[in-house]
Coordinates of C-alpha atoms in Angstrom, one line a residue:
M28 CA 17.8 -0.2 -19.5
Q29 CA 17.5 3.2 -21.5
Q30 CA 16.1 5.8 -19.3
T31 CA 14.7 9.4 -19.8
V32 CA 13.4 11.9 -17.5
D33 CA 10.6 13.4 -19.6
G34 CA 8.2 10.6 -19.4
A35 CA 7.9 6.8 -19.3
S36 CA 6.6 4.5 -22.2
P37 CA 4.7 1.5 -21.0
L38 CA 6.7 -1.6 -20.2
P39 CA 6.0 -4.6 -22.5
G40 CA 3.3 -6.8 -20.9
A41 CA 2.3 -4.1 -18.5
L42 CA -0.9 -4.7 -16.5
P43 CA -4.1 -3.1 -17.8
H44 CA -5.8 -0.2 -15.8
R45 CA -9.2 0.8 -15.3
G46 CA -10.7 3.8 -16.9
D47 CA -10.4 5.9 -13.8
G48 CA -6.7 5.6 -13.9
S49 CA -6.3 3.2 -10.8
P50 CA -4.5 0.0 -11.4
D51 CA -6.8 -3.1 -12.0
G52 CA -5.7 -5.7 -9.4
V53 CA -2.2 -4.1 -8.9
P54 CA -1.1 -4.4 -5.2
R55 CA -0.9 -1.0 -3.6
H56 CA 2.4 -1.8 -1.6
V57 CA 5.0 -4.2 -2.9
A58 CA 8.2 -5.1 -0.9
C59 CA 11.1 -6.8 -2.3
V60 CA 13.7 -9.0 -0.5
M61 CA 16.7 -8.5 -2.8
D62 CA 18.3 -11.9 -2.4
G63 CA 21.0 -13.8 -4.3
N64 CA 23.8 -11.3 -5.1
G65 CA 26.4 -13.6 -3.4
R66 CA 25.3 -16.8 -5.1
W67 CA 25.2 -14.9 -8.5
A68 CA 28.8 -14.0 -8.1
Q69 CA 29.8 -17.4 -6.8
L70 CA 28.3 -19.0 -9.9
R71 CA 30.5 -16.9 -12.0
S72 CA 33.6 -17.4 -9.8
L73 CA 33.5 -13.7 -8.9
P74 CA 33.9 -12.0 -5.7
R75 CA 30.7 -11.3 -3.7
T76 CA 31.2 -7.6 -4.4
S77 CA 30.5 -8.3 -8.0
G78 CA 27.1 -9.5 -7.2
H79 CA 26.1 -6.3 -5.4
S80 CA 27.5 -4.2 -8.2
A81 CA 25.4 -6.2 -10.7
A82 CA 22.2 -5.6 -8.6
E83 CA 22.1 -1.9 -9.3
A84 CA 20.6 -2.5 -12.8
T85 CA 17.9 -4.7 -11.2
V86 CA 17.0 -2.1 -8.6
I87 CA 16.4 0.7 -11.3
D88 CA 14.5 -1.7 -13.7
V89 CA 12.2 -2.7 -10.8
I90 CA 11.6 0.7 -9.6
E91 CA 10.6 1.6 -13.2
A92 CA 8.4 -1.4 -13.6
A93 CA 6.6 -0.8 -10.3
R94 CA 6.0 2.9 -11.2
T95 CA 4.8 2.1 -14.6
A96 CA 2.5 -0.6 -13.4
G97 CA 0.8 1.5 -11.0
V98 CA 2.3 0.4 -7.8
G99 CA 1.9 3.1 -5.1
W100 CA 4.4 2.0 -2.6
L101 CA 7.6 0.0 -3.2
S102 CA 10.0 -1.1 -0.4
L103 CA 13.4 -2.6 -1.0
Y104 CA 15.4 -4.5 1.6
A105 CA 18.9 -3.4 1.0
F106 CA 20.7 -3.9 4.3
S107 CA 19.5 -5.6 7.6
T108 CA 20.6 -5.1 11.1
E109 CA 22.0 -8.5 10.9
N110 CA 24.1 -7.7 7.8
W111 CA 26.6 -5.9 10.1
G112 CA 28.0 -9.4 10.8
R113 CA 29.5 -9.6 7.4
P114 CA 33.2 -9.2 6.7
S115 CA 34.3 -5.5 7.1
G116 CA 35.7 -5.4 3.5
E117 CA 32.1 -6.4 2.1
I118 CA 30.5 -3.9 4.3
D119 CA 32.8 -1.1 3.3
F120 CA 32.1 -1.9 -0.4
L121 CA 28.3 -1.9 0.1
M122 CA 28.5 1.5 1.8
Q123 CA 30.5 3.1 -1.0
L124 CA 28.3 1.3 -3.7
V125 CA 25.0 2.5 -2.1
R126 CA 26.4 6.1 -1.9
R127 CA 27.3 6.0 -5.6
V128 CA 24.0 4.7 -6.5
V129 CA 22.0 7.2 -4.6
R130 CA 24.0 10.1 -6.0
K131 CA 23.9 8.8 -9.6
H132 CA 20.1 8.3 -9.7
A133 CA 18.8 11.1 -7.3
L134 CA 17.9 13.4 -10.1
L135 CA 16.2 10.6 -12.1
L136 CA 14.2 9.5 -9.1
H137 CA 13.1 13.2 -8.5
A138 CA 12.2 13.7 -12.3
R139 CA 10.0 10.7 -12.1
G140 CA 8.1 12.1 -9.1
I141 CA 9.1 9.4 -6.9
R142 CA 9.1 10.3 -3.1
C143 CA 12.3 8.4 -1.4
R144 CA 12.5 7.2 2.2
F145 CA 15.1 5.3 4.1
L146 CA 13.8 3.0 6.9
G147 CA 16.4 2.2 9.6
V148 CA 19.8 4.3 9.2
S149 CA 20.4 4.5 12.9
D150 CA 23.6 2.7 13.5
P151 CA 26.6 5.0 14.0
R152 CA 28.7 2.8 11.9
I153 CA 26.9 4.2 8.8
P154 CA 29.4 6.7 7.2
P155 CA 28.2 10.3 7.8
A156 CA 28.6 11.1 4.2
L157 CA 26.2 8.5 3.2
A158 CA 23.6 9.3 5.9
Q159 CA 23.8 12.9 4.6
D160 CA 23.2 11.5 1.0
F161 CA 20.0 9.8 2.3
A162 CA 18.8 13.1 4.0
D163 CA 19.6 15.1 0.9
L164 CA 17.5 12.7 -1.3
M165 CA 14.6 12.6 1.1
T166 CA 14.6 16.4 1.2
L167 CA 14.9 16.6 -2.6
T168 CA 12.0 14.2 -3.3
G169 CA 9.8 14.9 -0.1
D170 CA 7.1 16.9 -1.9
N171 CA 6.7 14.2 -4.7
R172 CA 3.3 12.7 -5.1
G173 CA 4.2 9.7 -7.3
M174 CA 5.2 6.3 -6.1
T175 CA 6.8 6.2 -2.5
L176 CA 10.1 4.3 -2.7
T177 CA 11.2 3.0 0.8
V178 CA 14.7 1.6 1.1
A179 CA 15.2 -0.4 4.3
F180 CA 18.9 0.1 5.2
D181 CA 20.1 -0.9 8.6
H182 CA 16.5 -2.2 9.1
G183 CA 15.2 -4.7 11.5
G184 CA 11.6 -5.5 11.9
R185 CA 11.8 -6.5 15.6
R186 CA 13.7 -3.3 16.3
D187 CA 11.0 -1.3 14.8
I188 CA 8.3 -2.9 17.1
V189 CA 10.5 -2.4 20.2
E190 CA 11.0 1.3 19.5
A191 CA 7.3 1.6 18.8
A192 CA 6.6 0.1 22.2
R193 CA 9.1 2.5 23.8
S194 CA 7.4 5.4 22.1
L195 CA 4.0 4.3 23.3
L196 CA 5.4 4.1 26.9
R197 CA 7.0 7.6 26.7
S198 CA 3.7 9.0 25.4
G199 CA 2.0 7.8 28.6
T200 CA -0.7 6.0 26.6
P201 CA -2.8 3.9 29.0
P202 CA -2.8 0.2 28.6
G203 CA -6.4 0.1 27.7
A204 CA -6.0 2.7 25.0
V205 CA -3.3 0.6 23.1
T206 CA -4.9 -0.8 19.9
E207 CA -3.3 -2.1 16.7
Q208 CA -4.0 1.4 15.2
T209 CA -2.4 3.4 18.1
F210 CA 0.6 1.0 18.1
A211 CA 1.1 1.3 14.3
S212 CA 1.0 5.1 14.7
H213 CA 4.3 4.8 16.7
L214 CA 6.2 2.8 14.0
P215 CA 8.5 4.6 11.5
Y216 CA 6.5 6.2 8.8
P217 CA 3.1 5.4 10.1
D218 CA 1.4 6.5 6.9
T219 CA 3.0 3.6 5.1
P220 CA 0.1 1.0 4.2
D221 CA 0.4 -2.7 5.0
V222 CA 2.6 -4.6 2.4
D223 CA 0.2 -6.5 -0.2
L224 CA 2.9 -8.5 -1.8
V225 CA 6.4 -9.5 -0.8
I226 CA 8.8 -10.8 -3.5
R227 CA 11.7 -12.7 -2.4
T228 CA 14.2 -13.6 -5.1
S229 CA 16.6 -16.6 -5.3
G230 CA 14.0 -19.2 -4.1
E231 CA 14.7 -18.7 -0.4
Q232 CA 11.5 -18.6 1.8
R233 CA 12.2 -16.8 4.9
I234 CA 10.9 -13.4 6.4
S235 CA 14.4 -12.3 7.5
N236 CA 13.1 -9.7 10.0
F237 CA 11.7 -7.5 7.2
M238 CA 8.9 -5.1 8.1
L239 CA 7.3 -7.6 10.4
W240 CA 4.4 -5.6 11.5
Q241 CA 3.5 -4.4 7.8
V242 CA 3.7 -7.8 6.2
A243 CA 1.4 -9.6 8.6
Y244 CA -1.2 -10.3 5.7
A245 CA 1.0 -10.0 2.7
E246 CA 1.0 -12.4 -0.2
W247 CA 4.4 -13.8 -0.8
V248 CA 6.0 -15.0 -4.1
F249 CA 9.4 -16.8 -4.1
P250 CA 10.8 -16.6 -7.8
P251 CA 13.9 -18.7 -8.2
V252 CA 15.7 -16.1 -10.1
L253 CA 18.8 -14.5 -8.3
W254 CA 18.4 -10.7 -7.8
P255 CA 21.0 -9.6 -10.3
D256 CA 19.0 -11.5 -13.0
F257 CA 15.7 -10.2 -11.9
R258 CA 14.0 -7.8 -14.4
S259 CA 10.8 -6.1 -15.1
S260 CA 9.4 -9.1 -16.8
H261 CA 10.0 -11.1 -13.8
F262 CA 8.4 -8.4 -11.5
L263 CA 5.2 -8.2 -13.9
E264 CA 4.9 -12.0 -13.5
C265 CA 4.8 -11.6 -9.8
L266 CA 2.1 -9.0 -10.0
R267 CA 0.0 -11.4 -12.2
E268 CA 0.5 -14.1 -9.7
Y269 CA -0.8 -11.8 -7.0
R270 CA -3.9 -11.0 -9.1
H271 CA -4.7 -14.8 -9.0
R272 CA -4.5 -15.0 -5.2
K273 CA -7.8 -14.9 -3.1
R274 CA -6.9 -12.8 -0.1
R275 CA -9.1 -13.8 2.9
F276 CA -7.4 -12.0 5.9
G277 CA -8.3 -14.9 8.1
G278 CA -11.9 -14.9 7.0
V279 CA -14.0 -16.7 4.3
L280 CA -14.7 -15.2 1.0
P281 CA -18.4 -15.2 -0.1
D282 CA -19.6 -18.4 -1.8
E283 CA -17.0 -20.3 -0.3
N284 CA -17.6 -23.1 2.2
G285 CA -21.4 -22.4 2.0
A286 CA -21.1 -18.8 2.8
S287 CA -23.4 -16.7 0.6
R288 CA -23.2 -13.1 -0.5
P289 CA -25.2 -10.6 1.4

């Protein structure tokens, strides 16, 4: 995908916006489980690492598609706490690949006004140079006010919830004062809004320990496309699917099942 740093032209088929500049039916927070790299490589009789390399173009394409469509928050699941169980050679390759991608695209992300965050990054097995690159990118983009890009790396949803509980205990919060709001305030990046839409590629239908608190009422879409083949057109189709969903949050919409509008 050809990229520039002096502005973006609308993507073909981009969703319409209301006159006030806010997206019309665009989810505020979209999260992607980037699944299928290994199968993509296997289908081509290539090593798994080739699938990870091919995923770079998809990541950049999806970031640009989300930003252009008006998505305010985009979260990408890059490496889970369970992924440490993969072969050491694959893990070493992933660490080197992610470092190269971060360094390669840092200035472009900054020029686009994207604020970058990394969720997780607590395991000592993460190379110090990579951890420093993460910190440098967050510092570089920290004052940006465009889309917020969160990369979940060494992330586990259960771990985040346990750490939030420990933080509450350390704060001395009385049990009776613990609410969903106070609990959420102890999660990493508590200003992050709940996820509206989760896209998991490759057709697999699992949560996989991803942002468990934040996805409680998210809509899910499971496109069969493997992540390295996923492009902006697929992303926009997922947004269109979201626009046709009726989000009830456990309740009943007006005019349904006999309910009337007030």
